[in-house]
Amino acid sequence: MEHHWQLHKAKLRSYLARHLNHDADTDDILQEVYIKAHTQWHTLKSQTSLSAWLHRIAYNTLMDHFRQSKPWDELPDSLESPDADETEMAHQQLSECLRPLMEELPEKYRVPLEMADLDGKNQQQVADELGLSLSGAKSRVQRGRILLKEKFTACCDIEVGRGGVTSFSPKKPGSQRC
């Protein structure tokens, strides 16, 4: 085992070092790989697959290391969440911005979209009021959403968080026709 280990040790160390920031971590994981390989030597089916077998152990050990480590700092308890009024104001500004963009949509998509998303009607009600089949109403609402999204993302930079859109701003003038 020792002879085989020495033949592959440099390659394994190089592989691990490419994925880790610290030499100490690399050495620790390399040592874990050696221990696992030594204790599992009896599971090796063929000497010809030794290199692949050792690399698989190194990969699995590296993944275990990443799963156990926390690459981020915990947020302090004193961190305040965004003010609800700011979020509400962003939503209000966003809705004022969406109305003109919706008005640019073709009527066959705009009307069902307004009924479903602004008036709060379910799609069966939209279908009944417009004389459409349910699948036709669903199709028009979905197509309207897609067209509106395309217009909106062409004109605005959007920031999305847990509560939906948290911030948006117009793109540079002249970058798109808005």
Coordinates of N, CA and C in Angstrom, one line a residue:
M1 N 0.8 -1.2 0.0 CA 0.0 0.0 0.0 C 0.9 1.3 0.0
E2 N 1.9 1.3 0.8 CA 2.7 2.5 1.0 C 3.4 2.9 -0.4
H3 N 3.9 1.9 -1.1 CA 4.5 2.1 -2.4 C 3.5 2.8 -3.4
H4 N 2.3 2.2 -3.4 CA 1.3 2.8 -4.3 C 0.9 4.2 -3.9
W5 N 0.8 4.4 -2.6 CA 0.5 5.7 -2.1 C 1.5 6.8 -2.6
Q6 N 2.7 6.5 -2.4 CA 3.8 7.4 -2.8 C 3.7 7.8 -4.3
L7 N 3.3 6.8 -5.1 CA 3.2 7.1 -6.6 C 2.0 8.1 -6.9
H8 N 1.0 8.1 -6.1 CA -0.2 8.9 -6.4 C -0.3 10.1 -5.5
K9 N 0.5 10.2 -4.4 CA 0.4 11.3 -3.4 C 0.5 12.7 -4.0
A10 N 1.5 12.9 -4.9 CA 1.7 14.3 -5.5 C 0.5 14.7 -6.3
K11 N 0.0 13.7 -7.1 CA -1.2 14.1 -8.0 C -2.4 14.4 -7.1
L12 N -2.6 13.6 -6.1 CA -3.8 13.8 -5.2 C -3.7 15.2 -4.5
R13 N -2.4 15.5 -4.0 CA -2.2 16.8 -3.3 C -2.5 17.9 -4.3
S14 N -2.0 17.8 -5.5 CA -2.2 18.9 -6.5 C -3.7 19.0 -6.7
Y15 N -4.4 17.9 -6.9 CA -5.9 18.0 -7.1 C -6.6 18.7 -6.0
L16 N -6.3 18.3 -4.7 CA -6.9 18.9 -3.6 C -6.5 20.4 -3.4
A17 N -5.3 20.8 -3.7 CA -4.8 22.2 -3.6 C -5.6 23.1 -4.5
R18 N -5.9 22.6 -5.7 CA -6.7 23.4 -6.7 C -8.1 23.8 -6.1
H19 N -8.6 23.0 -5.2 CA -9.9 23.3 -4.7 C -10.0 23.9 -3.3
L20 N -8.8 24.0 -2.7 CA -8.7 24.6 -1.3 C -7.9 25.8 -1.3
N21 N -8.1 26.7 -0.3 CA -7.4 27.9 -0.2 C -6.1 27.8 0.7
H22 N -6.1 26.8 1.6 CA -5.0 26.8 2.6 C -4.3 25.4 2.5
D23 N -2.9 25.5 2.6 CA -2.1 24.3 2.5 C -2.4 23.4 3.7
A24 N -2.8 24.0 4.8 CA -3.1 23.1 6.0 C -4.3 22.3 5.7
D25 N -5.3 22.9 5.1 CA -6.5 22.1 4.7 C -6.2 21.0 3.8
T26 N -5.3 21.3 2.8 CA -4.9 20.4 1.8 C -4.3 19.2 2.4
D27 N -3.3 19.5 3.4 CA -2.6 18.4 4.0 C -3.5 17.6 4.9
D28 N -4.5 18.2 5.6 CA -5.4 17.5 6.4 C -6.3 16.5 5.6
I29 N -6.8 17.0 4.5 CA -7.7 16.2 3.7 C -6.9 15.1 3.0
L30 N -5.6 15.4 2.6 CA -4.8 14.4 2.0 C -4.5 13.2 3.1
Q31 N -4.4 13.6 4.3 CA -4.2 12.6 5.4 C -5.4 11.8 5.5
E32 N -6.6 12.4 5.5 CA -7.9 11.7 5.6 C -8.0 10.7 4.4
V33 N -7.6 11.1 3.2 CA -7.7 10.3 2.0 C -6.8 9.0 2.3
Y34 N -5.6 9.3 2.8 CA -4.7 8.1 3.0 C -5.3 7.2 4.0
I35 N -5.8 7.7 5.1 CA -6.4 6.8 6.1 C -7.6 6.0 5.5
K36 N -8.5 6.7 4.8 CA -9.6 6.0 4.2 C -9.1 4.9 3.2
A37 N -8.1 5.3 2.4 CA -7.6 4.3 1.4 C -7.0 3.1 2.1
H38 N -6.2 3.4 3.2 CA -5.6 2.3 3.9 C -6.6 1.4 4.6
T39 N -7.6 1.9 5.1 CA -8.6 1.1 5.8 C -9.6 0.4 4.8
Q40 N -9.7 0.9 3.6 CA -10.6 0.4 2.6 C -9.9 -0.4 1.5
W41 N -8.6 -0.6 1.7 CA -7.7 -1.3 0.7 C -8.4 -2.5 0.2
H42 N -9.0 -3.3 1.1 CA -9.6 -4.6 0.7 C -10.8 -4.4 -0.3
T43 N -11.3 -3.2 -0.4 CA -12.4 -3.0 -1.4 C -12.0 -2.7 -2.8
L44 N -10.7 -2.5 -3.0 CA -10.2 -2.2 -4.3 C -10.3 -3.5 -5.2
K45 N -11.0 -3.4 -6.3 CA -11.2 -4.6 -7.1 C -10.0 -5.0 -8.0
S46 N -9.3 -3.9 -8.5 CA -8.2 -4.2 -9.4 C -7.2 -3.2 -9.2
Q47 N -5.9 -3.6 -9.3 CA -4.8 -2.6 -9.2 C -4.8 -1.6 -10.4
T48 N -5.4 -2.0 -11.5 CA -5.4 -1.1 -12.7 C -6.3 0.1 -12.4
S49 N -7.3 0.0 -11.5 CA -8.2 1.1 -11.2 C -7.8 1.8 -10.0
L50 N -6.5 1.6 -9.5 CA -6.1 2.3 -8.3 C -6.1 3.8 -8.3
S51 N -5.7 4.4 -9.4 CA -5.7 5.8 -9.6 C -7.1 6.4 -9.5
A52 N -8.0 5.8 -10.2 CA -9.4 6.3 -10.2 C -10.0 6.1 -8.8
W53 N -9.7 5.0 -8.2 CA -10.2 4.7 -6.8 C -9.7 5.7 -5.8
L54 N -8.4 6.1 -5.9 CA -7.9 7.1 -5.0 C -8.5 8.5 -5.3
H55 N -8.7 8.8 -6.5 CA -9.3 10.1 -6.8 C -10.7 10.2 -6.4
R56 N -11.4 9.1 -6.5 CA -12.8 9.1 -6.0 C -12.9 9.3 -4.5
I57 N -11.9 8.6 -3.8 CA -11.8 8.8 -2.3 C -11.5 10.3 -2.0
A58 N -10.6 10.9 -2.8 CA -10.2 12.3 -2.6 C -11.4 13.2 -2.9
Y59 N -12.1 12.9 -3.9 CA -13.2 13.8 -4.3 C -14.3 13.7 -3.1
N60 N -14.6 12.5 -2.7 CA -15.6 12.3 -1.7 C -15.2 13.0 -0.3
T61 N -13.9 12.9 0.0 CA -13.4 13.5 1.2 C -13.5 15.0 1.1
L62 N -13.2 15.6 -0.1 CA -13.2 17.0 -0.3 C -14.7 17.5 -0.2
M63 N -15.6 16.7 -0.8 CA -17.0 17.1 -0.7 C -17.5 17.1 0.8
D64 N -17.1 16.1 1.5 CA -17.4 16.0 3.0 C -16.9 17.3 3.7
H65 N -15.7 17.7 3.3 CA -15.1 18.9 3.9 C -15.9 20.1 3.7
F66 N -16.3 20.3 2.4 CA -17.1 21.5 2.0 C -18.5 21.4 2.7
R67 N -19.1 20.2 2.9 CA -20.4 20.2 3.5 C -20.3 20.5 5.0
Q68 N -19.2 20.2 5.6 CA -19.0 20.4 7.1 C -18.6 21.9 7.4
S69 N -17.9 22.5 6.4 CA -17.4 23.9 6.7 C -18.5 24.9 6.4
K70 N -18.4 26.0 7.0 CA -19.4 27.1 6.8 C -18.6 28.2 6.1
P71 N -18.7 28.4 4.8 CA -17.9 29.4 4.1 C -18.5 30.8 4.3
W72 N -19.4 31.0 5.2 CA -20.0 32.4 5.4 C -20.0 32.6 6.9
D73 N -20.1 33.9 7.2 CA -20.3 34.3 8.6 C -21.7 34.4 9.0
E74 N -22.0 34.0 10.2 CA -23.4 34.2 10.7 C -23.8 35.6 10.8
L75 N -25.0 36.0 10.4 CA -25.4 37.4 10.6 C -25.7 37.7 12.0
P76 N -25.4 38.9 12.5 CA -25.6 39.2 13.9 C -27.1 39.3 14.1
D77 N -27.5 39.0 15.4 CA -28.9 39.1 15.8 C -29.4 40.5 15.7
S78 N -28.5 41.5 15.8 CA -28.9 42.9 15.9 C -29.2 43.5 14.5
L79 N -29.0 42.7 13.4 CA -29.3 43.1 12.1 C -30.8 43.3 11.9
E80 N -31.2 44.5 11.4 CA -32.6 44.8 11.3 C -33.1 44.4 9.9
S81 N -34.3 43.9 9.8 CA -34.9 43.5 8.5 C -35.3 44.8 7.9
P82 N -35.5 44.8 6.5 CA -35.9 46.0 5.8 C -37.3 46.5 6.4
D83 N -37.4 47.8 6.5 CA -38.6 48.4 7.0 C -39.8 48.0 6.1
A84 N -40.9 47.6 6.7 CA -42.1 47.2 5.9 C -42.6 48.3 5.0
D85 N -42.4 49.6 5.5 CA -42.9 50.7 4.8 C -42.1 50.9 3.5
E86 N -40.7 50.6 3.6 CA -39.9 50.7 2.4 C -40.3 49.7 1.4
T87 N -40.6 48.5 1.8 CA -41.0 47.4 0.9 C -42.3 47.8 0.3
E88 N -43.2 48.3 1.1 CA -44.5 48.7 0.5 C -44.4 49.8 -0.5
M89 N -43.5 50.7 -0.2 CA -43.3 51.9 -1.1 C -42.7 51.4 -2.4
A90 N -41.7 50.4 -2.3 CA -41.2 49.8 -3.5 C -42.2 49.1 -4.4
H91 N -43.1 48.4 -3.7 CA -44.2 47.7 -4.4 C -45.1 48.7 -5.1
Q92 N -45.4 49.8 -4.4 CA -46.3 50.9 -4.9 C -45.7 51.5 -6.2
Q93 N -44.4 51.8 -6.1 CA -43.7 52.4 -7.2 C -43.7 51.5 -8.4
L94 N -43.4 50.2 -8.1 CA -43.4 49.2 -9.1 C -44.7 49.1 -9.8
S95 N -45.8 49.1 -9.0 CA -47.1 49.0 -9.7 C -47.4 50.2 -10.5
E96 N -47.0 51.4 -10.1 CA -47.2 52.6 -11.0 C -46.4 52.5 -12.3
C97 N -45.2 51.8 -12.2 CA -44.4 51.6 -13.4 C -45.0 50.5 -14.3
L98 N -45.6 49.5 -13.8 CA -46.2 48.4 -14.6 C -47.4 48.8 -15.4
R99 N -48.2 49.7 -14.9 CA -49.5 50.0 -15.6 C -49.2 50.6 -17.0
P100 N -48.2 51.5 -17.2 CA -48.0 52.0 -18.6 C -47.4 50.9 -19.5
L101 N -46.6 50.0 -18.9 CA -46.1 48.9 -19.7 C -47.2 47.9 -20.1
M102 N -48.1 47.7 -19.2 CA -49.2 46.8 -19.5 C -50.1 47.4 -20.6
E103 N -50.2 48.7 -20.6 CA -51.1 49.4 -21.6 C -50.5 49.3 -23.0
E104 N -49.2 49.0 -23.1 CA -48.5 48.8 -24.4 C -48.8 47.4 -25.0
L105 N -49.2 46.5 -24.1 CA -49.5 45.1 -24.6 C -50.7 45.1 -25.6
P106 N -50.7 44.1 -26.5 CA -51.9 43.9 -27.3 C -53.1 43.6 -26.5
E107 N -54.2 44.2 -26.9 CA -55.5 44.1 -26.0 C -55.8 42.6 -25.7
K108 N -55.6 41.7 -26.7 CA -56.0 40.3 -26.4 C -55.2 39.7 -25.3
Y109 N -54.0 40.2 -24.9 CA -53.3 39.8 -23.8 C -53.4 40.7 -22.6
R110 N -53.5 42.0 -22.8 CA -53.6 42.9 -21.7 C -54.9 42.8 -20.9
V111 N -56.0 42.6 -21.5 CA -57.3 42.6 -20.8 C -57.3 41.3 -19.9
P112 N -57.1 40.1 -20.4 CA -57.1 39.0 -19.5 C -56.0 39.1 -18.3
L113 N -54.9 39.7 -18.7 CA -53.9 39.8 -17.6 C -54.3 40.8 -16.5
E114 N -54.9 41.9 -16.9 CA -55.4 42.9 -15.9 C -56.5 42.2 -15.1
M115 N -57.4 41.5 -15.7 CA -58.5 40.9 -15.0 C -58.0 39.9 -14.0
A116 N -57.0 39.1 -14.4 CA -56.5 38.0 -13.5 C -55.5 38.6 -12.4
D117 N -54.6 39.4 -12.8 CA -53.5 39.9 -11.9 C -53.8 41.2 -11.2
L118 N -54.6 42.0 -11.8 CA -54.9 43.3 -11.1 C -56.3 43.3 -10.4
D119 N -57.2 42.7 -11.1 CA -58.6 42.7 -10.5 C -58.8 41.5 -9.6
G120 N -57.9 40.5 -9.6 CA -58.0 39.4 -8.7 C -59.0 38.3 -9.1
K121 N -59.4 38.3 -10.4 CA -60.4 37.3 -10.9 C -59.6 36.0 -11.2
N122 N -60.3 34.9 -10.9 CA -59.6 33.6 -11.3 C -59.8 33.4 -12.8
Q123 N -59.0 32.5 -13.3 CA -59.0 32.3 -14.8 C -60.3 31.8 -15.4
Q124 N -61.1 31.1 -14.6 CA -62.4 30.7 -15.1 C -63.3 31.9 -15.2
Q125 N -63.2 32.8 -14.3 CA -64.0 34.1 -14.4 C -63.6 34.9 -15.6
V126 N -62.3 34.9 -15.9 CA -61.7 35.7 -17.0 C -62.3 35.0 -18.3
A127 N -62.3 33.7 -18.4 CA -62.7 33.0 -19.5 C -64.2 33.3 -19.8
D128 N -65.0 33.2 -18.7 CA -66.5 33.4 -18.8 C -66.8 34.8 -19.3
E129 N -66.1 35.8 -18.7 CA -66.4 37.2 -19.1 C -65.9 37.6 -20.5
L130 N -64.9 36.9 -21.0 CA -64.4 37.2 -22.3 C -64.9 36.2 -23.4
G131 N -65.7 35.3 -22.9 CA -66.2 34.3 -23.9 C -65.1 33.4 -24.5
L132 N -64.2 33.0 -23.6 CA -63.1 32.1 -24.0 C -63.2 30.8 -23.3
S133 N -62.5 29.8 -23.9 CA -62.4 28.6 -23.1 C -61.4 28.8 -22.0
L134 N -61.4 27.9 -21.0 CA -60.5 28.1 -19.9 C -59.1 28.0 -20.3
S135 N -58.8 27.0 -21.2 CA -57.4 26.9 -21.7 C -57.0 28.2 -22.5
G136 N -57.9 28.8 -23.2 CA -57.7 30.0 -24.0 C -57.3 31.1 -23.0
A137 N -58.1 31.3 -22.0 CA -57.9 32.3 -21.0 C -56.5 32.1 -20.3
K138 N -56.2 30.9 -19.9 CA -54.9 30.6 -19.3 C -53.8 31.0 -20.2
S139 N -53.9 30.6 -21.5 CA -52.9 30.9 -22.5 C -52.7 32.4 -22.6
R140 N -53.7 33.1 -22.7 CA -53.6 34.6 -22.9 C -53.0 35.2 -21.6
V141 N -53.4 34.8 -20.5 CA -52.8 35.4 -19.2 C -51.3 35.1 -19.2
Q142 N -51.0 33.8 -19.5 CA -49.5 33.5 -19.4 C -48.7 34.2 -20.5
R143 N -49.3 34.3 -21.7 CA -48.6 35.1 -22.7 C -48.4 36.5 -22.4
G144 N -49.5 37.1 -21.8 CA -49.4 38.5 -21.3 C -48.4 38.7 -20.3
R145 N -48.2 37.7 -19.3 CA -47.2 37.8 -18.3 C -45.8 37.8 -18.9
I146 N -45.6 36.9 -19.9 CA -44.3 36.8 -20.6 C -44.0 38.1 -21.3
L147 N -44.9 38.6 -22.0 CA -44.7 39.9 -22.8 C -44.4 41.0 -21.8
L148 N -45.1 41.1 -20.7 CA -44.9 42.2 -19.7 C -43.6 42.0 -19.1
K149 N -43.2 40.8 -18.8 CA -41.8 40.6 -18.2 C -40.7 41.0 -19.1
E150 N -40.9 40.7 -20.4 CA -39.9 41.1 -21.4 C -39.8 42.6 -21.5
K151 N -40.9 43.3 -21.5 CA -40.9 44.8 -21.5 C -40.3 45.3 -20.2
F152 N -40.7 44.8 -19.1 CA -40.2 45.3 -17.8 C -38.7 45.1 -17.6
T153 N -38.2 43.9 -18.0 CA -36.8 43.6 -17.8 C -35.9 44.4 -18.8
A154 N -36.5 44.8 -20.0 CA -35.8 45.6 -20.9 C -35.6 47.0 -20.4
C155 N -36.5 47.5 -19.5 CA -36.5 48.9 -19.1 C -36.0 49.0 -17.7
C156 N -36.0 48.0 -16.8 CA -35.7 48.2 -15.4 C -34.7 47.1 -15.0
D157 N -33.8 47.5 -14.0 CA -33.0 46.5 -13.3 C -33.8 46.2 -12.0
I158 N -34.0 44.9 -11.8 CA -34.8 44.4 -10.7 C -34.0 43.7 -9.7
E159 N -34.3 43.9 -8.4 CA -33.7 43.1 -7.3 C -34.8 42.4 -6.6
V160 N -34.7 41.1 -6.5 CA -35.7 40.2 -5.9 C -35.2 39.6 -4.6
G161 N -36.0 39.6 -3.6 CA -35.7 39.0 -2.3 C -36.8 38.0 -1.9
R162 N -36.9 37.7 -0.6 CA -37.9 36.7 -0.1 C -39.3 37.3 -0.3
G163 N -39.5 38.5 -0.2 CA -40.8 39.1 -0.3 C -41.2 39.5 -1.7
G164 N -40.5 39.0 -2.7 CA -40.7 39.4 -4.0 C -39.7 40.5 -4.5
V165 N -40.2 41.5 -5.3 CA -39.4 42.5 -5.7 C -39.1 43.5 -4.6
T166 N -37.8 43.7 -4.3 CA -37.4 44.5 -3.2 C -36.9 45.9 -3.6
S167 N -36.4 45.9 -4.9 CA -35.9 47.2 -5.4 C -35.9 47.1 -6.9
F168 N -36.0 48.3 -7.6 CA -35.9 48.3 -9.0 C -35.5 49.7 -9.4
S169 N -34.9 49.8 -10.5 CA -34.5 51.2 -11.0 C -34.5 51.1 -12.5
P170 N -34.8 52.3 -13.2 CA -34.8 52.3 -14.6 C -33.3 52.1 -15.2
K171 N -33.3 51.4 -16.3 CA -32.0 51.2 -16.9 C -31.5 52.6 -17.5
K172 N -30.3 52.6 -18.0 CA -29.8 53.9 -18.6 C -30.7 54.3 -19.7
P173 N -31.0 55.6 -19.8 CA -31.8 56.1 -20.9 C -31.1 55.7 -22.3
G174 N -31.9 55.3 -23.2 CA -31.3 55.0 -24.5 C -30.9 53.6 -24.7
S175 N -30.8 52.8 -23.6 CA -30.4 51.4 -23.7 C -31.5 50.5 -24.4
Q176 N -32.7 50.8 -24.1 CA -33.8 50.1 -24.7 C -35.0 51.2 -24.9
R177 N -35.9 50.9 -25.7 CA -37.0 51.8 -25.9 C -38.0 51.4 -24.8
C178 N -38.3 52.3 -23.9 CA -39.2 52.0 -22.8 C -40.4 53.0 -22.8

